[in-house]
mmCIF file of C-alpha atoms in Angstrom:
data_model
loop_
_atom_site.group_PDB
_atom_site.id
_atom_site.type_symbol
_atom_site.label_atom_id
_atom_site.label_comp_id
_atom_site.label_asym_id
_atom_site.label_seq_id
_atom_site.Cartn_x
_atom_site.Cartn_y
_atom_site.Cartn_z
ATOM 1 C CA UNK Q 1 175.207 112.744 54.689
ATOM 2 C CA UNK Q 2 171.798 113.562 56.303
ATOM 3 C CA UNK Q 3 170.484 110.202 55.137
ATOM 4 C CA UNK Q 4 173.469 108.473 56.813
ATOM 5 C CA UNK Q 5 173.016 110.411 60.033
ATOM 6 C CA UNK Q 6 169.328 109.549 59.994
ATOM 7 C CA UNK Q 7 170.230 105.734 59.513
ATOM 8 C CA UNK Q 8 172.675 106.089 62.316
ATOM 9 C CA UNK Q 9 170.079 107.645 64.735
ATOM 10 C CA UNK Q 10 167.451 104.883 64.063
ATOM 11 C CA UNK Q 11 169.841 102.183 64.725
ATOM 12 C CA UNK Q 12 171.167 103.647 68.285
ATOM 13 C CA UNK Q 13 169.868 100.637 70.410
ATOM 14 C CA UNK Q 14 168.086 102.737 72.992
ATOM 15 C CA UNK Q 15 165.917 104.578 70.469
ATOM 16 C CA UNK Q 16 165.335 101.442 68.358
ATOM 17 C CA UNK Q 17 163.879 99.716 71.409
ATOM 18 C CA UNK Q 18 161.136 102.246 71.598
ATOM 19 C CA UNK Q 19 159.797 100.929 68.311
ATOM 20 C CA UNK Q 20 159.921 97.147 69.281
ATOM 21 C CA UNK Q 21 156.854 96.146 71.164
ATOM 22 C CA UNK Q 22 153.187 96.665 70.440
ATOM 23 C CA UNK Q 23 152.453 96.785 74.234
ATOM 24 C CA UNK Q 24 154.609 98.276 76.713
ATOM 25 C CA UNK Q 25 154.113 98.265 80.406
ATOM 26 C CA UNK Q 26 155.665 101.308 82.602
ATOM 27 C CA UNK Q 27 157.751 100.029 85.647
ATOM 28 C CA UNK Q 28 155.217 100.098 88.405
ATOM 29 C CA UNK Q 29 155.943 102.538 91.544
ATOM 30 C CA UNK Q 30 157.262 100.996 94.680
ATOM 31 C CA UNK Q 31 154.620 99.805 97.051
ATOM 32 C CA UNK Q 32 155.215 101.131 100.396
ATOM 33 C CA UNK Q 33 153.032 99.612 103.104
ATOM 34 C CA UNK Q 34 152.730 97.999 106.463
ATOM 35 C CA UNK Q 35 151.834 94.379 107.587
ATOM 36 C CA UNK Q 36 148.284 93.557 107.941
ATOM 37 C CA UNK Q 37 146.990 96.035 105.450
ATOM 38 C CA UNK Q 38 145.505 95.966 101.775
ATOM 39 C CA UNK Q 39 147.567 97.896 99.276
ATOM 40 C CA UNK Q 40 146.626 99.042 95.726
ATOM 41 C CA UNK Q 41 149.248 98.909 92.741
ATOM 42 C CA UNK Q 42 148.349 100.382 89.253
ATOM 43 C CA UNK Q 43 150.121 99.034 86.199
ATOM 44 C CA UNK Q 44 150.179 101.622 83.483
ATOM 45 C CA UNK Q 45 150.053 99.957 79.930
ATOM 46 C CA UNK Q 46 150.429 101.575 76.593
ATOM 47 C CA UNK Q 47 149.561 100.176 73.268
ATOM 48 C CA UNK Q 48 150.781 101.428 69.981
ATOM 49 C CA UNK Q 49 148.353 103.495 67.663
ATOM 50 C CA UNK Q 50 146.329 101.326 65.316
ATOM 51 C CA UNK Q 51 146.619 98.246 67.659
ATOM 52 C CA UNK Q 52 144.079 96.710 69.938
ATOM 53 C CA UNK Q 53 144.278 93.780 72.230
ATOM 54 C CA UNK Q 54 141.505 91.708 73.382
ATOM 55 C CA UNK Q 55 139.910 92.613 76.719
ATOM 56 C CA UNK Q 56 140.321 90.079 79.678
ATOM 57 C CA UNK Q 57 136.778 88.899 78.680
ATOM 58 C CA UNK Q 58 136.688 88.625 74.963
ATOM 59 C CA UNK Q 59 133.318 87.518 73.544
ATOM 60 C CA UNK Q 60 134.774 84.815 71.057
ATOM 61 C CA UNK Q 61 136.135 81.520 72.675
ATOM 62 C CA UNK Q 62 138.919 81.426 70.257
ATOM 63 C CA UNK Q 63 140.265 84.853 71.127
ATOM 64 C CA UNK Q 64 143.062 85.050 73.647
ATOM 65 C CA UNK Q 65 142.340 87.335 76.672
ATOM 66 C CA UNK Q 66 144.508 90.025 78.164
ATOM 67 C CA UNK Q 67 145.635 88.763 81.629
ATOM 68 C CA UNK Q 68 147.812 89.876 84.448
ATOM 69 C CA UNK Q 69 149.100 87.104 86.705
ATOM 70 C CA UNK Q 70 151.413 87.678 89.768
ATOM 71 C CA UNK Q 71 153.721 84.893 91.117
ATOM 72 C CA UNK Q 72 153.549 83.648 94.563
ATOM 73 C CA UNK Q 73 155.191 86.080 97.082
ATOM 74 C CA UNK Q 74 155.006 87.681 100.595
ATOM 75 C CA UNK Q 75 151.840 89.465 99.281
ATOM 76 C CA UNK Q 76 148.496 87.902 98.575
ATOM 77 C CA UNK Q 77 146.508 88.995 95.516
ATOM 78 C CA UNK Q 78 143.052 89.875 96.587
ATOM 79 C CA UNK Q 79 141.719 91.189 93.321
ATOM 80 C CA UNK Q 80 142.852 92.170 89.923
ATOM 81 C CA UNK Q 81 140.502 94.989 88.413
ATOM 82 C CA UNK Q 82 140.719 95.303 84.662
ATOM 83 C CA UNK Q 83 139.491 98.577 82.748
ATOM 84 C CA UNK Q 84 136.208 98.696 81.312
ATOM 85 C CA UNK Q 85 136.701 97.295 77.719
ATOM 86 C CA UNK Q 86 135.620 99.100 74.578
ATOM 87 C CA UNK Q 87 133.158 97.384 72.165
ATOM 88 C CA UNK Q 88 134.692 98.298 68.812
ATOM 89 C CA UNK Q 89 133.767 97.138 65.246
ATOM 90 C CA UNK Q 90 136.518 95.969 62.876
ATOM 91 C CA UNK Q 91 136.231 95.136 59.107
ATOM 92 C CA UNK Q 92 137.069 91.440 60.036
ATOM 93 C CA UNK Q 93 134.502 90.746 62.547
ATOM 94 C CA UNK Q 94 130.536 90.726 62.096
ATOM 95 C CA UNK Q 95 130.147 91.594 65.723
ATOM 96 C CA UNK Q 96 131.883 94.345 67.867
ATOM 97 C CA UNK Q 97 134.981 93.068 69.726
ATOM 98 C CA UNK Q 98 135.619 93.640 73.337
ATOM 99 C CA UNK Q 99 139.082 95.322 73.416
ATOM 100 C CA UNK Q 100 141.362 97.651 75.007
ATOM 101 C CA UNK Q 101 143.330 100.555 72.786
ATOM 102 C CA UNK Q 102 145.743 103.329 73.670
ATOM 103 C CA UNK Q 103 146.579 103.797 77.274
ATOM 104 C CA UNK Q 104 144.925 102.022 80.254
ATOM 105 C CA UNK Q 105 145.765 100.562 83.682
ATOM 106 C CA UNK Q 106 145.326 97.348 85.584
ATOM 107 C CA UNK Q 107 144.753 97.734 89.085
ATOM 108 C CA UNK Q 108 145.870 95.026 91.798
ATOM 109 C CA UNK Q 109 144.806 94.961 95.432
ATOM 110 C CA UNK Q 110 147.377 93.008 97.523
ATOM 111 C CA UNK Q 111 146.847 92.035 101.132
ATOM 112 C CA UNK Q 112 149.950 92.197 103.412
ATOM 113 C CA UNK Q 113 149.936 89.356 105.846
ATOM 114 C CA UNK Q 114 150.568 89.985 109.425
ATOM 115 C CA UNK Q 115 153.650 87.904 109.036
ATOM 116 C CA UNK Q 116 154.915 89.361 106.102
ATOM 117 C CA UNK Q 117 158.858 89.942 105.954
ATOM 118 C CA UNK Q 118 159.753 93.432 106.720
ATOM 119 C CA UNK Q 119 161.960 95.269 104.171
ATOM 120 C CA UNK Q 120 162.511 95.608 100.546
ATOM 121 C CA UNK Q 121 161.482 92.850 98.069
ATOM 122 C CA UNK Q 122 159.887 92.281 94.738
ATOM 123 C CA UNK Q 123 156.778 90.713 93.259
ATOM 124 C CA UNK Q 124 156.939 89.451 89.811
ATOM 125 C CA UNK Q 125 154.295 88.894 87.286
ATOM 126 C CA UNK Q 126 153.505 88.770 83.891
ATOM 127 C CA UNK Q 127 151.024 90.641 81.348
ATOM 128 C CA UNK Q 128 149.963 88.223 78.513
ATOM 129 C CA UNK Q 129 148.311 89.695 75.397
ATOM 130 C CA UNK Q 130 147.551 89.056 71.808
ATOM 131 C CA UNK Q 131 147.370 92.121 69.578
ATOM 132 C CA UNK Q 132 145.659 92.932 66.128
ATOM 133 C CA UNK Q 133 145.479 95.793 63.697
ATOM 134 C CA UNK Q 134 142.277 96.220 61.459
ATOM 135 C CA UNK Q 135 143.838 93.682 59.072
ATOM 136 C CA UNK Q 136 146.334 91.340 60.807
ATOM 137 C CA UNK Q 137 146.963 89.781 64.065
ATOM 138 C CA UNK Q 138 150.323 88.974 65.891
ATOM 139 C CA UNK Q 139 151.158 86.040 67.931
ATOM 140 C CA UNK Q 140 150.588 86.154 71.768
ATOM 141 C CA UNK Q 141 153.250 87.852 73.769
ATOM 142 C CA UNK Q 142 154.222 87.915 77.439
ATOM 143 C CA UNK Q 143 155.608 91.129 79.047
ATOM 144 C CA UNK Q 144 157.527 90.429 82.568
ATOM 145 C CA UNK Q 145 156.605 92.737 85.427
ATOM 146 C CA UNK Q 146 158.653 93.546 88.639
ATOM 147 C CA UNK Q 147 156.893 95.430 91.540
ATOM 148 C CA UNK Q 148 159.116 96.794 94.302
ATOM 149 C CA UNK Q 149 157.651 96.371 97.517
ATOM 150 C CA UNK Q 150 158.809 98.058 100.838
ATOM 151 C CA UNK Q 151 157.109 96.535 103.969
ATOM 152 C CA UNK Q 152 157.678 98.872 106.974
ATOM 153 C CA UNK Q 153 157.127 98.389 110.562
ATOM 154 C CA UNK Q 154 154.048 100.283 112.107
ATOM 155 C CA UNK V 1 170.296 117.922 63.992
ATOM 156 C CA UNK V 2 173.070 116.504 61.568
ATOM 157 C CA UNK V 3 175.420 113.998 63.088
ATOM 158 C CA UNK V 4 178.870 114.118 61.507
ATOM 159 C CA UNK V 5 180.410 110.639 61.000
ATOM 160 C CA UNK V 6 183.968 109.422 60.183
ATOM 161 C CA UNK V 7 184.232 107.355 57.075
ATOM 162 C CA UNK V 8 184.074 104.007 58.832
ATOM 163 C CA UNK V 9 180.897 105.067 60.856
ATOM 164 C CA UNK V 10 179.320 106.400 57.472
ATOM 165 C CA UNK V 11 180.122 103.401 55.604
ATOM 166 C CA UNK V 12 178.573 101.149 58.368
ATOM 167 C CA UNK V 13 175.485 103.207 58.448
ATOM 168 C CA UNK V 14 175.226 103.060 54.593
ATOM 169 C CA UNK V 15 175.515 99.440 54.630
ATOM 170 C CA UNK V 16 172.704 98.995 57.219
ATOM 171 C CA UNK V 17 170.401 101.565 55.188
ATOM 172 C CA UNK V 18 171.027 99.425 52.075
ATOM 173 C CA UNK V 19 170.353 96.086 53.910
ATOM 174 C CA UNK V 20 167.027 97.535 54.942
ATOM 175 C CA UNK V 21 166.323 98.811 51.579
ATOM 176 C CA UNK V 22 167.043 95.412 50.072
ATOM 177 C CA UNK V 23 164.534 93.556 52.150
ATOM 178 C CA UNK V 24 161.992 91.776 50.248
ATOM 179 C CA UNK V 25 159.534 90.832 52.999
ATOM 180 C CA UNK V 26 156.164 92.108 52.599
ATOM 181 C CA UNK V 27 154.586 94.105 55.400
ATOM 182 C CA UNK V 28 150.890 94.757 56.753
ATOM 183 C CA UNK V 29 149.498 97.460 54.768
ATOM 184 C CA UNK V 30 151.558 97.175 51.788
ATOM 185 C CA UNK V 31 149.570 97.398 48.541
ATOM 186 C CA UNK V 32 148.455 94.184 47.002
ATOM 187 C CA UNK V 33 151.462 92.398 45.570
ATOM 188 C CA UNK V 34 151.109 91.515 41.846
ATOM 189 C CA UNK V 35 152.152 88.514 40.452
ATOM 190 C CA UNK V 36 156.010 88.470 40.128
ATOM 191 C CA UNK V 37 157.259 87.664 36.682
ATOM 192 C CA UNK V 38 158.480 84.018 36.564
ATOM 193 C CA UNK V 39 162.064 85.034 36.323
ATOM 194 C CA UNK V 40 162.019 86.971 39.351
ATOM 195 C CA UNK V 41 160.282 84.213 41.607
ATOM 196 C CA UNK V 42 162.280 82.428 44.367
ATOM 197 C CA UNK V 43 161.631 78.830 45.392
ATOM 198 C CA UNK V 44 159.385 78.333 48.304
ATOM 199 C CA UNK V 45 161.216 76.497 50.993
ATOM 200 C CA UNK V 46 160.315 72.985 51.353
ATOM 201 C CA UNK V 47 158.849 71.629 54.796
ATOM 202 C CA UNK V 48 157.598 68.324 56.334
ATOM 203 C CA UNK V 49 154.880 69.013 58.615
ATOM 204 C CA UNK V 50 151.930 66.873 60.248
ATOM 205 C CA UNK V 51 148.463 67.106 59.215
ATOM 206 C CA UNK V 52 145.452 66.670 61.434
ATOM 207 C CA UNK V 53 145.608 62.737 61.029
ATOM 208 C CA UNK V 54 149.451 62.620 61.799
ATOM 209 C CA UNK V 55 150.439 62.220 58.115
ATOM 210 C CA UNK V 56 153.453 64.147 56.967
ATOM 211 C CA UNK V 57 152.825 66.722 54.297
ATOM 212 C CA UNK V 58 155.723 68.219 52.152
ATOM 213 C CA UNK V 59 155.156 71.318 50.124
ATOM 214 C CA UNK V 60 157.239 69.492 47.445
ATOM 215 C CA UNK V 61 154.517 66.956 47.311
ATOM 216 C CA UNK V 62 152.391 69.746 45.537
ATOM 217 C CA UNK V 63 154.775 70.350 42.769
ATOM 218 C CA UNK V 64 152.894 70.744 39.498
ATOM 219 C CA UNK V 65 150.071 72.390 41.211
ATOM 220 C CA UNK V 66 149.346 76.004 42.093
ATOM 221 C CA UNK V 67 149.211 76.202 45.936
ATOM 222 C CA UNK V 68 147.673 78.820 48.038
ATOM 223 C CA UNK V 69 149.812 78.464 51.353
ATOM 224 C CA UNK V 70 147.844 80.214 54.303
ATOM 225 C CA UNK V 71 149.612 80.928 57.511
ATOM 226 C CA UNK V 72 146.871 81.606 60.092
ATOM 227 C CA UNK V 73 145.688 80.829 63.614
ATOM 228 C CA UNK V 74 142.487 80.085 65.420
ATOM 229 C CA UNK V 75 142.745 83.501 67.379
ATOM 230 C CA UNK V 76 143.394 85.451 64.329
ATOM 231 C CA UNK V 77 140.101 87.407 63.295
ATOM 232 C CA UNK V 78 141.163 88.538 59.665
ATOM 233 C CA UNK V 79 142.151 84.877 59.006
ATOM 234 C CA UNK V 80 138.571 83.813 59.694
ATOM 235 C CA UNK V 81 137.254 86.140 56.883
ATOM 236 C CA UNK V 82 139.748 84.555 54.316
ATOM 237 C CA UNK V 83 139.222 80.816 55.274
ATOM 238 C CA UNK V 84 135.777 80.602 53.725
ATOM 239 C CA UNK V 85 137.158 82.227 50.453
ATOM 240 C CA UNK V 86 139.939 79.509 50.285
ATOM 241 C CA UNK V 87 137.316 76.871 50.836
ATOM 242 C CA UNK V 88 135.493 78.100 47.916
ATOM 243 C CA UNK V 89 138.494 78.338 45.797
ATOM 244 C CA UNK V 90 139.717 74.861 46.788
ATOM 245 C CA UNK V 91 136.216 73.762 45.463
ATOM 246 C CA UNK V 92 136.430 75.667 42.319
ATOM 247 C CA UNK V 93 139.823 75.237 41.071
ATOM 248 C CA UNK V 94 141.045 71.851 42.537
ATOM 249 C CA UNK V 95 140.237 69.904 39.362
ATOM 250 C CA UNK V 96 142.452 72.372 37.531
ATOM 251 C CA UNK V 97 145.626 71.638 39.516
ATOM 252 C CA UNK V 98 145.122 73.981 42.357
ATOM 253 C CA UNK V 99 145.247 73.257 46.290
ATOM 254 C CA UNK V 100 144.937 75.208 49.462
ATOM 255 C CA UNK V 101 147.370 74.175 52.236
ATOM 256 C CA UNK V 102 146.764 75.884 55.747
ATOM 257 C CA UNK V 103 149.551 76.116 58.161
ATOM 258 C CA UNK V 104 147.964 76.659 61.524
ATOM 259 C CA UNK V 105 150.482 78.733 63.992
ATOM 260 C CA UNK V 106 148.490 77.975 67.321
ATOM 261 C CA UNK V 107 150.987 77.381 70.163
ATOM 262 C CA UNK V 108 148.190 75.234 71.725
ATOM 263 C CA UNK V 109 148.374 72.760 68.715
ATOM 264 C CA UNK V 110 145.644 70.275 67.494
ATOM 265 C CA UNK V 111 143.943 70.871 70.578
ATOM 266 C CA UNK V 112 142.888 74.423 69.555
ATOM 267 C CA UNK V 113 142.990 73.841 65.759
ATOM 268 C CA UNK V 114 141.074 70.630 65.206
ATOM 269 C CA UNK V 115 137.705 72.066 66.945
ATOM 270 C CA UNK V 116 138.002 75.211 64.667
ATOM 271 C CA UNK V 117 138.515 73.249 61.477
ATOM 272 C CA UNK V 118 135.558 71.017 62.432
ATOM 273 C CA UNK V 119 133.414 73.973 63.216
ATOM 274 C CA UNK V 120 134.347 75.806 60.013
ATOM 275 C CA UNK V 121 133.939 72.807 57.958
ATOM 276 C CA UNK V 122 137.438 73.467 56.250
ATOM 277 C CA UNK V 123 137.635 71.342 53.094
ATOM 278 C CA UNK V 124 141.463 71.656 52.582
ATOM 279 C CA UNK V 125 144.287 69.993 54.168
ATOM 280 C CA UNK V 126 145.984 71.967 57.341
ATOM 281 C CA UNK V 127 149.247 71.301 58.938
ATOM 282 C CA UNK V 128 150.677 72.476 62.015
ATOM 283 C CA UNK V 129 153.244 75.150 61.721
ATOM 284 C CA UNK V 130 156.550 75.714 63.481
ATOM 285 C CA UNK V 131 158.586 78.720 64.293
ATOM 286 C CA UNK V 132 161.478 77.261 62.121
ATOM 287 C CA UNK V 133 159.064 76.879 58.961
ATOM 288 C CA UNK V 134 157.664 80.408 59.702
ATOM 289 C CA UNK V 135 161.333 81.848 59.699
ATOM 290 C CA UNK V 136 162.120 80.004 56.496
ATOM 291 C CA UNK V 137 159.337 81.813 54.830
ATOM 292 C CA UNK V 138 160.742 85.084 55.926
ATOM 293 C CA UNK V 139 159.714 85.387 59.578
ATOM 294 C CA UNK V 140 156.029 85.117 59.258
ATOM 295 C CA UNK V 141 154.920 87.150 62.103
ATOM 296 C CA UNK V 142 151.602 88.995 61.116
ATOM 297 C CA UNK V 143 148.667 86.734 60.325
ATOM 298 C CA UNK V 144 147.299 85.898 57.820
ATOM 299 C CA UNK V 145 150.300 85.784 55.766
ATOM 300 C CA UNK V 146 149.746 83.901 52.444
ATOM 301 C CA UNK V 147 151.931 82.743 49.545
ATOM 302 C CA UNK V 148 150.691 81.929 46.157
ATOM 303 C CA UNK V 149 153.095 79.233 44.709
ATOM 304 C CA UNK V 150 153.331 78.395 41.164
ATOM 305 C CA UNK V 151 153.360 74.986 39.558
ATOM 306 C CA UNK V 152 157.155 74.862 39.750
ATOM 307 C CA UNK V 153 157.143 75.611 43.416
ATOM 308 C CA UNK V 154 158.059 79.355 43.236
ATOM 309 C CA UNK V 155 156.610 82.049 45.339
ATOM 310 C CA UNK V 156 154.630 84.220 42.784
ATOM 311 C CA UNK V 157 152.854 86.551 45.327
ATOM 312 C CA UNK V 158 152.851 87.320 49.035
ATOM 313 C CA UNK V 159 149.865 88.724 50.928
ATOM 314 C CA UNK V 160 150.360 89.945 54.411
ATOM 315 C CA UNK V 161 147.078 90.768 56.563
ATOM 316 C CA UNK V 162 143.807 90.567 55.177
ATOM 317 C CA UNK V 163 143.775 90.724 51.408
ATOM 318 C CA UNK V 164 140.886 91.122 49.094
ATOM 319 C CA UNK V 165 139.316 87.821 47.654
ATOM 320 C CA UNK V 166 139.732 89.186 44.009
ATOM 321 C CA UNK V 167 143.431 89.439 44.665
ATOM 322 C CA UNK V 168 143.671 85.876 45.152
ATOM 323 C CA UNK V 169 141.319 84.874 42.504
ATOM 324 C CA UNK V 170 143.357 86.944 39.974
ATOM 325 C CA UNK V 171 146.639 85.416 40.965
ATOM 326 C CA UNK V 172 145.259 81.809 40.911
ATOM 327 C CA UNK V 173 143.575 82.186 37.466
ATOM 328 C CA UNK V 174 146.735 83.774 36.149
ATOM 329 C CA UNK V 175 148.893 81.025 37.403
ATOM 330 C CA UNK V 176 146.460 78.245 36.424
ATOM 331 C CA UNK V 177 146.514 79.818 32.721
ATOM 332 C CA UNK V 178 150.355 79.371 32.708
ATOM 333 C CA UNK V 179 151.653 76.184 31.334
#
C-alpha cells in the first residue's frame, strides 16, 4: 500500500511539474517605476544539480549560448548583464568550458521613456538555453518570461 | 505519510507504476547495455531521411550489415568525443559488413551540420534527423544516443550519453561474428 501511495504522490501533476525542467526561471517581481527613469529587474534562474548550460559567451562556435531576449514594449532595454561564467572542465572537452551552474541571476536595465503609458502592463521575453551533464546534452529549450510593470506618475 | 486509496485509485496507481516499470528506454547514467540476445531484440524502425547530397537514405537499405546508428548534434560536446571513434570503426570494419550512420539533430539543419562534418572530416554517411524519427526510436532526447543494429535490422544495444569506445567495439565485433 505504501508503494501505491508513493506512486500516487509522484503523479500528482503539481509535484511532477517540479521535476520536469532542467532550468527554471522564478517569476520576476513587479517593476514599480516612473516615467523618464532607468529601472533594474533581476531574473532568478535555477539549474538542476548535475547540469550546466553554456554561458552567454561560449568559447566554441558550435555551442549554443544562454540568452535573454525581451520583446518590444513600453520599456527600452538599456543593458542585459549576465553573471560571470565559470570555467569548468568536463570529461568530454579538452579545454574548460564557459558555463553556468546552480543558481544565478540575469539583470536587465530598462529605460522608461517620458511618454510611457501609465499603469500596469507586462513585458514578455524568453530565456534560451542548452544544457548538458558530464556525459550527455539536451536540445536547446526556451522558457517564456513575463515581467509585470507598474508605471506611476511622479 | 501514507495515503489511503479506494480500490479504483489503488488500481490506477498500480497500473501507472507497472507502466513505468515496464519502460524499456535507456537513460543517461545507466550501466552500459550488454548485447541483447537475438530473441529479445526488437526491429529498428525504418526511416527515409536525406543525406548531405540530398539523397534519400533508408535504414532498411543497410539490411545485412551491422549498423551503428548515432543520434548527435553539433552543439553536443560528448558527441564530439565519440565521432572520431566511429570514423575509425567505419574504416576498420566496413569491409566486414559494418556501417556507421549519423543522424544529426540540429534544428538549423545542414547550414550547421555541413561545416562541422567537413571540419571533422567525417568519413561515414550522415542524414538530417527529424523529431518524428527520434520519437520512433523511443523519444531520443539526450545526445549522443546510439543504437547498434544487427544484420537483420534489430536493435542489439542502446547507449545513451557518452559510452566507452570498448563497449562499441565489443558490440560490433560480437555482431559481426554472428552469421
